[in-house]
Amino acid sequence: MTVEAILSSGLLNYLVGFLIVASIYALFTLGLNVHFGDTGLINFGVAGFFAIGAYTAALVTKPLPTGELARYTQQAFGLDQPFLVGIIAAALVSGIIAVLIGIPTLRLREDYLAIATIGIAESIRLVFNNEQWLANGSKGLVGIPRPLYDLVPTAYYNYVYLGIVIIVLAVVAVLLERMIRSPWGRVLRAIREDEVVAAAYGKNVFAFKLQALVLGAMVMGIGGALYAHNAGTISPSVFEPVFGTFIVWVMLILGGSGNTKGVILGAFVFWAIWAGTQFATDAFVPPALNSRAPHFRFLLMETLLVLMLLFRPKGILGEERFVSTLRPR
Amino acid sequence: MIALVVDGIILGSILSLGAVSLTLVYGIVRFANFAHGDLMAVGAYVAFFLVNTVFATLDIPIATFGPLSFGLPMLLALPLAMLMTAVVAVVVDRLVFRPMRARRYATVMFVIGSLAVAFAIRALVFIIWGPEFHFYTQALRPALKLPFDVRVKPDQIFILLACLAMVAGLYLFLQRSKIGQALRATADNPDLARISGINTEHMMIWTWAIGAALAATAGILLGIDSQIRPEMGWNLLLPLFAAAILGGIGNPYGALVGGMVIGIVQQVSTAFLLPTYKPAVAFVILILVLLIRPRGLFGSEQRGF
């Protein structure tokens, strides 16, 4: 077989598409790891930051629709900016939302943040669903530009995009790992273990929690942006809680909350399990129950999380114990 | 506007019942139970199954009560659905939360577990009953015309009275009965309750059973008022928590007032906003409460009731 035939074969294409989405979910999981794994914050609104990142990137990089398309598509603005500007904007807007949600909730019991993040995610989805003028309402946006699209023939474009996603994932993972091993990161873990003790050592617990919430949200925003450019089209139905939030929690707990390598592994392993259950439901669920088939898979996912929580709460890899970056491990 | 307020009171009474049971459970198990809305859905669907599937094959008179839209089948289904939902909640506690208690897990793990339970219940509802809306009855009942152009369906008056009766019953139970007093003691101070000879594990079972039975009633009443659908539990989550926190979490009487306020504001908001924004309206109230008075209207520094 020639190189060309191998690169364009169906199986390999499937694998590349699989790796792109798994890497994007790994970014969400990394963001959630900053929240929960490192700081102990319960964010049940991953889907909200996912949506904000995706819509921001789309509106910043898309031009305003023209001609025939303008009759069917409404959007508040379209800045036609390059890919990197979109990524940065996505991270910034997600960070701002995190500040707004953090201020009223981070001084209170941990359950209040969980409730408030569900609220923000639902509200964001409702706004994008109902406000036609903002980003075309429930029909969503199409034709989101793809970075470096002209570099290679279209058939090979996914390889380029996989490269971009892996570079972003690697940069984010290395940066987060360095931050969490810094004195700053150790304060986060101290807060997770015992807030009162951290406060007694003179740490401003609220400020550190807010920083962690913002940092994690920004990573999620970047993940959302990469999702939008990969899919090329987004609509509010993408950001439903099960698919936008819950799956990320399953990946986090499965891989090992508090372990950077673990949560990335969790994202890839769970995305593989998820793809496997797709084949299983296609094969075993009768066509008459097609509209219910996804819910068999959801039930499986929810059962898996409960079993993990009960029998292996540390996940596949478990948390790495470390004292200081200065001391050899 | 007055009509919207009247609708709000009906919705508010249902939310009150849901929030009272949510906050009752919270006071004893000490974590925010994200599956509470879905317990309401379980109640509503079990009643639907009994009325429209099981009882339809039996020889039960289907005549409706006077101007109400339902008859004997629903009245029989109500206690059975309460019982079934209580069984579901106790089984979930056995399978998920009791092992966590035995392992002395941190609160966050219970909260995450309850979210998994919520989605699992919803997936089961989707699998068993499908994604469509359902109605308990197709019958249309004329509304009563009251002064100020207010129309009230006879069902709605029944809903209001039923909610008030349930809450009054709960009040008497908590104040007068031995178990109610033990529950209050456990909510106040579990350690003290334990050394006074109260079996707190039994109290957990009672709490889940009573909380779920009240949630089931609220779900059924909501179904009578509008329709039942698989996402109903999820959509109720924000109003329920907003009501419970507004009233001071852990305080059932506060939750009663909180539910009324949320219900009325949600209905009145539909004069300016699309009705689909109702959960977002509840969320805005929640954030305002957290900013201005995080312990709620009637919350004290100490939890308990």
mmCIF file of C-alpha atoms in Angstrom, chain A:
data_model
loop_
_atom_site.group_PDB
_atom_site.id
_atom_site.type_symbol
_atom_site.label_atom_id
_atom_site.label_comp_id
_atom_site.label_asym_id
_atom_site.label_seq_id
_atom_site.Cartn_x
_atom_site.Cartn_y
_atom_site.Cartn_z
ATOM 1 C CA MET A 1 0.000 0.000 0.000
ATOM 2 C CA THR A 2 1.225 3.474 -0.756
ATOM 3 C CA VAL A 3 1.543 6.094 1.945
ATOM 4 C CA GLU A 4 -1.368 7.940 0.397
ATOM 5 C CA ALA A 5 -3.645 4.905 0.594
ATOM 6 C CA ILE A 6 -2.757 4.309 4.231
ATOM 7 C CA LEU A 7 -3.332 7.919 5.250
ATOM 8 C CA SER A 8 -6.739 8.109 3.632
ATOM 9 C CA SER A 9 -8.020 4.700 4.723
ATOM 10 C CA GLY A 10 -11.270 4.683 6.657
ATOM 11 C CA LEU A 11 -9.970 3.032 9.803
ATOM 12 C CA LEU A 12 -7.107 5.476 10.190
ATOM 13 C CA ASN A 13 -9.452 8.383 9.589
ATOM 14 C CA TYR A 14 -11.706 7.079 12.333
ATOM 15 C CA LEU A 15 -8.732 6.759 14.656
ATOM 16 C CA VAL A 16 -7.591 10.324 13.967
ATOM 17 C CA GLY A 17 -11.080 11.688 14.568
ATOM 18 C CA PHE A 18 -11.240 9.644 17.781
ATOM 19 C CA LEU A 19 -7.918 11.027 19.009
ATOM 20 C CA ILE A 20 -8.941 14.626 18.258
ATOM 21 C CA VAL A 21 -12.122 14.399 20.327
ATOM 22 C CA ALA A 22 -10.419 12.445 23.110
ATOM 23 C CA SER A 23 -7.697 15.118 23.318
ATOM 24 C CA ILE A 24 -10.340 17.857 23.546
ATOM 25 C CA TYR A 25 -12.076 15.969 26.360
ATOM 26 C CA ALA A 26 -8.670 15.578 28.001
ATOM 27 C CA LEU A 27 -8.513 19.394 28.131
ATOM 28 C CA PHE A 28 -11.901 19.579 29.884
ATOM 29 C CA THR A 29 -10.710 16.911 32.290
ATOM 30 C CA LEU A 30 -7.509 18.865 32.984
ATOM 31 C CA GLY A 31 -9.585 21.953 33.739
ATOM 32 C CA LEU A 32 -11.857 19.994 36.063
ATOM 33 C CA ASN A 33 -8.771 18.510 37.706
ATOM 34 C CA VAL A 34 -7.634 22.005 38.680
ATOM 35 C CA HIS A 35 -11.074 22.553 40.217
ATOM 36 C CA PHE A 36 -11.761 19.250 41.915
ATOM 37 C CA GLY A 37 -8.559 17.207 41.849
ATOM 38 C CA ASP A 38 -6.319 19.976 43.131
ATOM 39 C CA THR A 39 -8.612 22.332 45.039
ATOM 40 C CA GLY A 40 -11.671 20.260 45.926
ATOM 41 C CA LEU A 41 -14.162 22.554 44.156
ATOM 42 C CA ILE A 42 -17.249 20.833 42.744
ATOM 43 C CA ASN A 43 -17.962 22.217 39.294
ATOM 44 C CA PHE A 44 -21.113 20.622 37.854
ATOM 45 C CA GLY A 45 -21.203 23.189 35.057
ATOM 46 C CA VAL A 46 -18.359 22.068 32.799
ATOM 47 C CA ALA A 47 -20.845 22.253 29.919
ATOM 48 C CA GLY A 48 -21.264 25.986 30.539
ATOM 49 C CA PHE A 49 -17.576 26.775 30.137
ATOM 50 C CA PHE A 50 -17.436 24.347 27.201
ATOM 51 C CA ALA A 51 -20.285 26.289 25.548
ATOM 52 C CA ILE A 52 -18.825 29.701 26.309
ATOM 53 C CA GLY A 53 -15.449 28.685 24.859
ATOM 54 C CA ALA A 54 -16.998 27.196 21.742
ATOM 55 C CA TYR A 55 -19.347 30.110 21.025
ATOM 56 C CA THR A 56 -16.717 32.757 21.777
ATOM 57 C CA ALA A 57 -14.190 31.140 19.438
ATOM 58 C CA ALA A 58 -16.851 30.761 16.740
ATOM 59 C CA LEU A 59 -18.030 34.376 16.910
ATOM 60 C CA VAL A 60 -14.493 35.760 17.057
ATOM 61 C CA THR A 61 -13.132 33.765 14.109
ATOM 62 C CA LYS A 62 -16.230 33.694 11.868
ATOM 63 C CA PRO A 63 -17.040 36.546 9.513
ATOM 64 C CA LEU A 64 -20.613 37.871 9.543
ATOM 65 C CA PRO A 65 -22.763 35.816 7.188
ATOM 66 C CA THR A 66 -23.287 37.334 3.754
ATOM 67 C CA GLY A 67 -25.596 36.783 0.784
ATOM 68 C CA GLU A 68 -28.065 33.929 0.906
ATOM 69 C CA LEU A 69 -26.677 32.628 4.209
ATOM 70 C CA ALA A 70 -27.437 35.903 5.992
ATOM 71 C CA ARG A 71 -31.151 35.214 5.584
ATOM 72 C CA TYR A 72 -30.911 32.037 7.648
ATOM 73 C CA THR A 73 -28.162 32.890 10.093
ATOM 74 C CA GLN A 74 -28.175 35.599 12.703
ATOM 75 C CA GLN A 75 -25.189 36.351 14.843
ATOM 76 C CA ALA A 76 -24.501 39.324 17.086
ATOM 77 C CA PHE A 77 -21.053 39.883 15.601
ATOM 78 C CA GLY A 78 -18.411 38.096 13.542
ATOM 79 C CA LEU A 79 -14.894 39.417 13.947
ATOM 80 C CA ASP A 80 -13.134 37.275 11.325
ATOM 81 C CA GLN A 81 -10.010 37.031 13.475
ATOM 82 C CA PRO A 82 -7.287 34.355 13.345
ATOM 83 C CA PHE A 83 -7.526 31.051 15.230
ATOM 84 C CA LEU A 84 -5.178 32.026 18.049
ATOM 85 C CA VAL A 85 -7.149 35.190 18.824
ATOM 86 C CA GLY A 86 -10.260 33.034 19.104
ATOM 87 C CA ILE A 87 -8.553 30.644 21.536
ATOM 88 C CA ILE A 88 -7.361 33.504 23.730
ATOM 89 C CA ALA A 89 -10.785 35.148 23.688
ATOM 90 C CA ALA A 90 -12.435 31.836 24.608
ATOM 91 C CA ALA A 91 -10.125 31.442 27.598
ATOM 92 C CA LEU A 92 -10.678 35.030 28.723
ATOM 93 C CA VAL A 93 -14.469 34.988 28.529
ATOM 94 C CA SER A 94 -14.605 31.645 30.381
ATOM 95 C CA GLY A 95 -12.342 33.126 33.037
ATOM 96 C CA ILE A 96 -14.609 36.147 33.467
ATOM 97 C CA ILE A 97 -17.676 33.921 33.891
ATOM 98 C CA ALA A 98 -15.733 31.962 36.516
ATOM 99 C CA VAL A 99 -15.001 35.148 38.472
ATOM 100 C CA LEU A 100 -18.691 36.088 38.397
ATOM 101 C CA ILE A 101 -19.796 32.677 39.637
ATOM 102 C CA GLY A 102 -16.980 32.362 42.156
ATOM 103 C CA ILE A 103 -17.583 35.594 44.036
ATOM 104 C CA PRO A 104 -20.985 34.693 45.522
ATOM 105 C CA THR A 105 -20.248 30.996 46.112
ATOM 106 C CA LEU A 106 -16.634 30.317 47.082
ATOM 107 C CA ARG A 107 -16.949 31.530 50.659
ATOM 108 C CA LEU A 108 -19.815 29.125 51.320
ATOM 109 C CA ARG A 109 -20.161 25.358 51.727
ATOM 110 C CA GLU A 110 -18.894 23.269 48.815
ATOM 111 C CA ASP A 111 -22.413 22.219 47.707
ATOM 112 C CA TYR A 112 -23.354 25.816 46.910
ATOM 113 C CA LEU A 113 -20.746 26.037 44.163
ATOM 114 C CA ALA A 114 -22.065 22.763 42.740
ATOM 115 C CA ILE A 115 -25.602 24.162 42.581
ATOM 116 C CA ALA A 116 -24.485 27.518 41.201
ATOM 117 C CA THR A 117 -22.376 25.940 38.447
ATOM 118 C CA ILE A 118 -25.352 23.845 37.339
ATOM 119 C CA GLY A 119 -27.316 27.077 37.259
ATOM 120 C CA ILE A 120 -24.791 28.957 35.169
ATOM 121 C CA ALA A 121 -24.449 26.080 32.685
ATOM 122 C CA GLU A 122 -28.225 25.775 32.291
ATOM 123 C CA SER A 123 -28.651 29.535 31.959
ATOM 124 C CA ILE A 124 -25.937 29.781 29.296
ATOM 125 C CA ARG A 125 -27.578 26.990 27.325
ATOM 126 C CA LEU A 126 -31.002 28.627 27.636
ATOM 127 C CA VAL A 127 -29.638 31.972 26.436
ATOM 128 C CA PHE A 128 -27.948 30.476 23.351
ATOM 129 C CA ASN A 129 -31.045 28.390 22.674
ATOM 130 C CA ASN A 130 -33.546 31.250 22.858
ATOM 131 C CA GLU A 131 -31.692 34.383 21.745
ATOM 132 C CA GLN A 132 -31.785 34.086 17.983
ATOM 133 C CA TRP A 133 -29.893 37.344 17.440
ATOM 134 C CA LEU A 134 -26.891 36.237 19.478
ATOM 135 C CA ALA A 135 -25.750 33.080 17.751
ATOM 136 C CA ASN A 136 -28.661 31.831 15.664
ATOM 137 C CA GLY A 137 -30.618 30.255 18.523
ATOM 138 C CA SER A 138 -31.368 26.555 18.572
ATOM 139 C CA LYS A 139 -30.183 26.078 14.970
ATOM 140 C CA GLY A 140 -26.682 27.067 15.993
ATOM 141 C CA LEU A 141 -23.739 28.264 13.931
ATOM 142 C CA VAL A 142 -22.254 26.558 10.872
ATOM 143 C CA GLY A 143 -19.091 27.150 8.865
ATOM 144 C CA ILE A 144 -16.744 27.822 11.759
ATOM 145 C CA PRO A 145 -13.338 28.293 10.089
ATOM 146 C CA ARG A 146 -10.639 25.660 10.508
ATOM 147 C CA PRO A 147 -7.058 26.747 11.220
ATOM 148 C CA LEU A 148 -4.359 26.069 8.559
ATOM 149 C CA TYR A 149 -7.029 24.635 6.266
ATOM 150 C CA ASP A 150 -5.098 25.351 3.061
ATOM 151 C CA LEU A 151 -1.873 23.740 4.237
ATOM 152 C CA VAL A 152 -2.655 20.239 2.944
ATOM 153 C CA PRO A 153 -5.288 18.593 0.713
ATOM 154 C CA THR A 154 -8.666 18.425 2.464
ATOM 155 C CA ALA A 155 -8.527 14.637 2.832
ATOM 156 C CA TYR A 156 -5.515 14.954 5.126
ATOM 157 C CA TYR A 157 -6.669 17.971 7.074
ATOM 158 C CA ASN A 158 -7.561 15.952 10.192
ATOM 159 C CA TYR A 159 -3.886 15.062 10.660
ATOM 160 C CA VAL A 160 -3.025 18.762 10.808
ATOM 161 C CA TYR A 161 -5.802 19.425 13.302
ATOM 162 C CA LEU A 162 -4.781 16.473 15.444
ATOM 163 C CA GLY A 163 -1.289 18.002 15.536
ATOM 164 C CA ILE A 164 -2.693 21.345 16.687
ATOM 165 C CA VAL A 165 -4.848 19.746 19.388
ATOM 166 C CA ILE A 166 -1.993 17.623 20.708
ATOM 167 C CA ILE A 167 0.328 20.637 20.858
ATOM 168 C CA VAL A 168 -2.273 22.619 22.827
ATOM 169 C CA LEU A 169 -2.934 19.657 25.133
ATOM 170 C CA ALA A 170 0.784 19.154 25.756
ATOM 171 C CA VAL A 171 1.425 22.845 26.471
ATOM 172 C CA VAL A 172 -1.550 23.062 28.867
ATOM 173 C CA ALA A 173 -0.618 19.823 30.641
ATOM 174 C CA VAL A 174 3.018 20.849 31.165
ATOM 175 C CA LEU A 175 2.035 24.309 32.387
ATOM 176 C CA LEU A 176 -0.578 22.937 34.820
ATOM 177 C CA GLU A 177 1.822 20.307 36.119
ATOM 178 C CA ARG A 178 4.447 22.970 36.821
ATOM 179 C CA MET A 179 1.922 25.213 38.520
ATOM 180 C CA ILE A 180 0.563 22.472 40.718
ATOM 181 C CA ARG A 181 4.067 21.510 41.840
ATOM 182 C CA SER A 182 4.832 25.122 42.710
ATOM 183 C CA PRO A 183 4.191 26.627 46.148
ATOM 184 C CA TRP A 184 0.961 28.029 44.693
ATOM 185 C CA GLY A 185 -0.219 24.533 43.790
ATOM 186 C CA ARG A 186 0.622 23.215 47.222
ATOM 187 C CA VAL A 187 -1.611 25.847 48.773
ATOM 188 C CA LEU A 188 -4.478 24.591 46.584
ATOM 189 C CA ARG A 189 -3.948 21.063 47.889
ATOM 190 C CA ALA A 190 -3.754 22.335 51.445
ATOM 191 C CA ILE A 191 -7.112 24.060 50.932
ATOM 192 C CA ARG A 192 -8.563 20.842 49.520
ATOM 193 C CA GLU A 193 -7.392 18.856 52.525
ATOM 194 C CA ASP A 194 -8.364 21.393 55.189
ATOM 195 C CA GLU A 195 -9.462 24.937 54.537
ATOM 196 C CA VAL A 196 -9.225 25.987 58.161
ATOM 197 C CA VAL A 197 -5.619 24.884 58.475
ATOM 198 C CA ALA A 198 -4.709 26.686 55.238
ATOM 199 C CA ALA A 199 -6.348 29.845 56.561
ATOM 200 C CA ALA A 200 -4.543 29.451 59.878
ATOM 201 C CA TYR A 201 -1.264 29.488 57.951
ATOM 202 C CA GLY A 202 -2.216 32.925 56.672
ATOM 203 C CA LYS A 203 -3.356 31.874 53.197
ATOM 204 C CA ASN A 204 -6.213 33.828 51.660
ATOM 205 C CA VAL A 205 -8.383 30.785 50.979
ATOM 206 C CA PHE A 206 -10.992 32.679 48.968
ATOM 207 C CA ALA A 207 -8.392 34.246 46.635
ATOM 208 C CA PHE A 208 -6.691 30.898 45.975
ATOM 209 C CA LYS A 209 -10.014 29.177 45.309
ATOM 210 C CA LEU A 210 -11.011 31.929 42.905
ATOM 211 C CA GLN A 211 -7.689 31.661 41.066
ATOM 212 C CA ALA A 212 -8.135 27.898 40.752
ATOM 213 C CA LEU A 213 -11.719 28.288 39.537
ATOM 214 C CA VAL A 214 -10.639 30.817 36.893
ATOM 215 C CA LEU A 215 -7.630 28.809 35.737
ATOM 216 C CA GLY A 216 -9.652 25.610 35.316
ATOM 217 C CA ALA A 217 -12.451 27.480 33.546
ATOM 218 C CA MET A 218 -9.962 29.015 31.104
ATOM 219 C CA VAL A 219 -8.628 25.549 30.221
ATOM 220 C CA MET A 220 -12.227 24.409 29.639
ATOM 221 C CA GLY A 221 -12.812 27.456 27.446
ATOM 222 C CA ILE A 222 -9.798 26.506 25.313
ATOM 223 C CA GLY A 223 -11.207 22.983 25.026
ATOM 224 C CA GLY A 224 -14.538 24.435 23.891
ATOM 225 C CA ALA A 225 -12.792 26.550 21.235
ATOM 226 C CA LEU A 226 -10.927 23.521 19.866
ATOM 227 C CA TYR A 227 -14.219 21.601 19.820
ATOM 228 C CA ALA A 228 -15.921 24.323 17.763
ATOM 229 C CA HIS A 229 -13.135 24.446 15.158
ATOM 230 C CA ASN A 230 -13.123 20.657 14.889
ATOM 231 C CA ALA A 231 -16.875 20.234 14.522
ATOM 232 C CA GLY A 232 -17.261 23.268 12.252
ATOM 233 C CA THR A 233 -20.802 23.599 13.586
ATOM 234 C CA ILE A 234 -22.185 24.081 17.105
ATOM 235 C CA SER A 235 -25.674 24.309 18.549
ATOM 236 C CA PRO A 236 -27.003 24.473 22.122
ATOM 237 C CA SER A 237 -27.922 20.766 22.116
ATOM 238 C CA VAL A 238 -24.200 19.910 22.216
ATOM 239 C CA PHE A 239 -23.951 21.382 25.683
ATOM 240 C CA GLU A 240 -26.503 19.188 27.480
ATOM 241 C CA PRO A 241 -25.384 18.284 31.012
ATOM 242 C CA VAL A 242 -24.783 14.574 30.466
ATOM 243 C CA PHE A 243 -22.491 15.069 27.500
ATOM 244 C CA GLY A 244 -20.976 18.352 28.493
ATOM 245 C CA THR A 245 -20.434 17.817 32.207
ATOM 246 C CA PHE A 246 -21.053 14.343 33.495
ATOM 247 C CA ILE A 247 -18.801 12.511 31.044
ATOM 248 C CA VAL A 248 -15.902 14.755 32.112
ATOM 249 C CA TRP A 249 -16.455 13.771 35.744
ATOM 250 C CA VAL A 250 -16.407 10.101 34.786
ATOM 251 C CA MET A 251 -13.106 10.616 32.946
ATOM 252 C CA LEU A 252 -11.619 12.498 35.901
ATOM 253 C CA ILE A 253 -12.530 9.911 38.528
ATOM 254 C CA LEU A 254 -11.663 6.992 36.227
ATOM 255 C CA GLY A 255 -8.183 8.275 35.418
ATOM 256 C CA GLY A 256 -7.304 9.463 38.888
ATOM 257 C CA SER A 257 -8.405 12.792 40.288
ATOM 258 C CA GLY A 258 -5.416 14.933 41.228
ATOM 259 C CA ASN A 259 -2.988 13.320 38.782
ATOM 260 C CA THR A 260 -2.280 15.173 35.523
ATOM 261 C CA LYS A 261 -1.198 12.057 33.619
ATOM 262 C CA GLY A 262 -4.052 10.117 35.152
ATOM 263 C CA VAL A 263 -6.828 12.446 34.058
ATOM 264 C CA ILE A 264 -5.493 12.575 30.482
ATOM 265 C CA LEU A 265 -5.361 8.782 30.497
ATOM 266 C CA GLY A 266 -8.907 8.755 31.911
ATOM 267 C CA ALA A 267 -10.158 10.885 29.015
ATOM 268 C CA PHE A 268 -8.623 8.585 26.387
ATOM 269 C CA VAL A 269 -9.642 5.353 28.113
ATOM 270 C CA PHE A 270 -13.207 6.475 28.713
ATOM 271 C CA TRP A 271 -13.602 7.864 25.203
ATOM 272 C CA ALA A 272 -12.511 4.429 23.920
ATOM 273 C CA ILE A 273 -15.054 2.700 26.201
ATOM 274 C CA TRP A 274 -17.673 5.153 24.997
ATOM 275 C CA ALA A 275 -16.915 4.432 21.333
ATOM 276 C CA GLY A 276 -17.072 0.703 22.130
ATOM 277 C CA THR A 277 -20.540 1.010 23.664
ATOM 278 C CA GLN A 278 -21.646 2.784 20.481
ATOM 279 C CA PHE A 279 -20.823 -0.359 18.500
ATOM 280 C CA ALA A 280 -22.479 -2.483 21.173
ATOM 281 C CA THR A 281 -25.772 -0.559 21.172
ATOM 282 C CA ASP A 282 -25.740 -0.486 17.339
ATOM 283 C CA ALA A 283 -25.387 -4.267 17.390
ATOM 284 C CA PHE A 284 -27.704 -5.249 20.237
ATOM 285 C CA VAL A 285 -30.427 -2.630 20.726
ATOM 286 C CA PRO A 286 -33.355 -3.292 18.370
ATOM 287 C CA PRO A 287 -34.091 -0.475 15.895
ATOM 288 C CA ALA A 288 -37.529 0.055 17.489
ATOM 289 C CA LEU A 289 -35.770 1.348 20.590
ATOM 290 C CA ASN A 290 -33.351 3.563 18.664
ATOM 291 C CA SER A 291 -34.490 6.782 20.342
ATOM 292 C CA ARG A 292 -33.772 5.170 23.713
ATOM 293 C CA ALA A 293 -30.449 3.563 22.777
ATOM 294 C CA PRO A 294 -28.237 6.438 23.977
ATOM 295 C CA HIS A 295 -29.764 6.124 27.418
ATOM 296 C CA PHE A 296 -28.525 2.553 27.812
ATOM 297 C CA ARG A 297 -25.039 3.986 27.292
ATOM 298 C CA PHE A 298 -25.685 6.819 29.756
ATOM 299 C CA LEU A 299 -26.867 4.321 32.354
ATOM 300 C CA LEU A 300 -23.667 2.338 31.859
ATOM 301 C CA MET A 301 -21.597 5.488 32.326
ATOM 302 C CA GLU A 302 -23.458 6.459 35.514
ATOM 303 C CA THR A 303 -23.098 2.949 36.932
ATOM 304 C CA LEU A 304 -19.381 3.027 36.154
ATOM 305 C CA LEU A 305 -18.948 6.278 38.069
ATOM 306 C CA VAL A 306 -20.762 4.965 41.138
ATOM 307 C CA LEU A 307 -18.672 1.780 41.078
ATOM 308 C CA MET A 308 -15.475 3.828 40.749
ATOM 309 C CA LEU A 309 -16.494 6.071 43.653
ATOM 310 C CA LEU A 310 -17.222 3.063 45.841
ATOM 311 C CA PHE A 311 -14.452 0.658 44.949
ATOM 312 C CA ARG A 312 -11.617 2.641 43.409
ATOM 313 C CA PRO A 313 -12.064 6.335 44.286
ATOM 314 C CA LYS A 314 -8.413 7.004 43.469
ATOM 315 C CA GLY A 315 -8.915 5.980 39.833
ATOM 316 C CA ILE A 316 -6.525 4.079 37.579
ATOM 317 C CA LEU A 317 -3.382 5.976 38.484
ATOM 318 C CA GLY A 318 -4.220 7.621 41.786
ATOM 319 C CA GLU A 319 -2.810 10.835 43.048
ATOM 320 C CA GLU A 320 0.932 11.394 42.982
ATOM 321 C CA ARG A 321 2.367 12.428 46.295
ATOM 322 C CA PHE A 322 5.052 15.052 46.081
ATOM 323 C CA VAL A 323 6.607 17.468 48.470
ATOM 324 C CA SER A 324 8.583 19.987 46.499
ATOM 325 C CA THR A 325 9.964 20.471 43.022
ATOM 326 C CA LEU A 326 13.361 21.078 44.587
ATOM 327 C CA ARG A 327 13.567 17.684 46.212
ATOM 328 C CA PRO A 328 14.304 14.695 43.940
ATOM 329 C CA ARG A 329 11.437 12.219 44.003
#
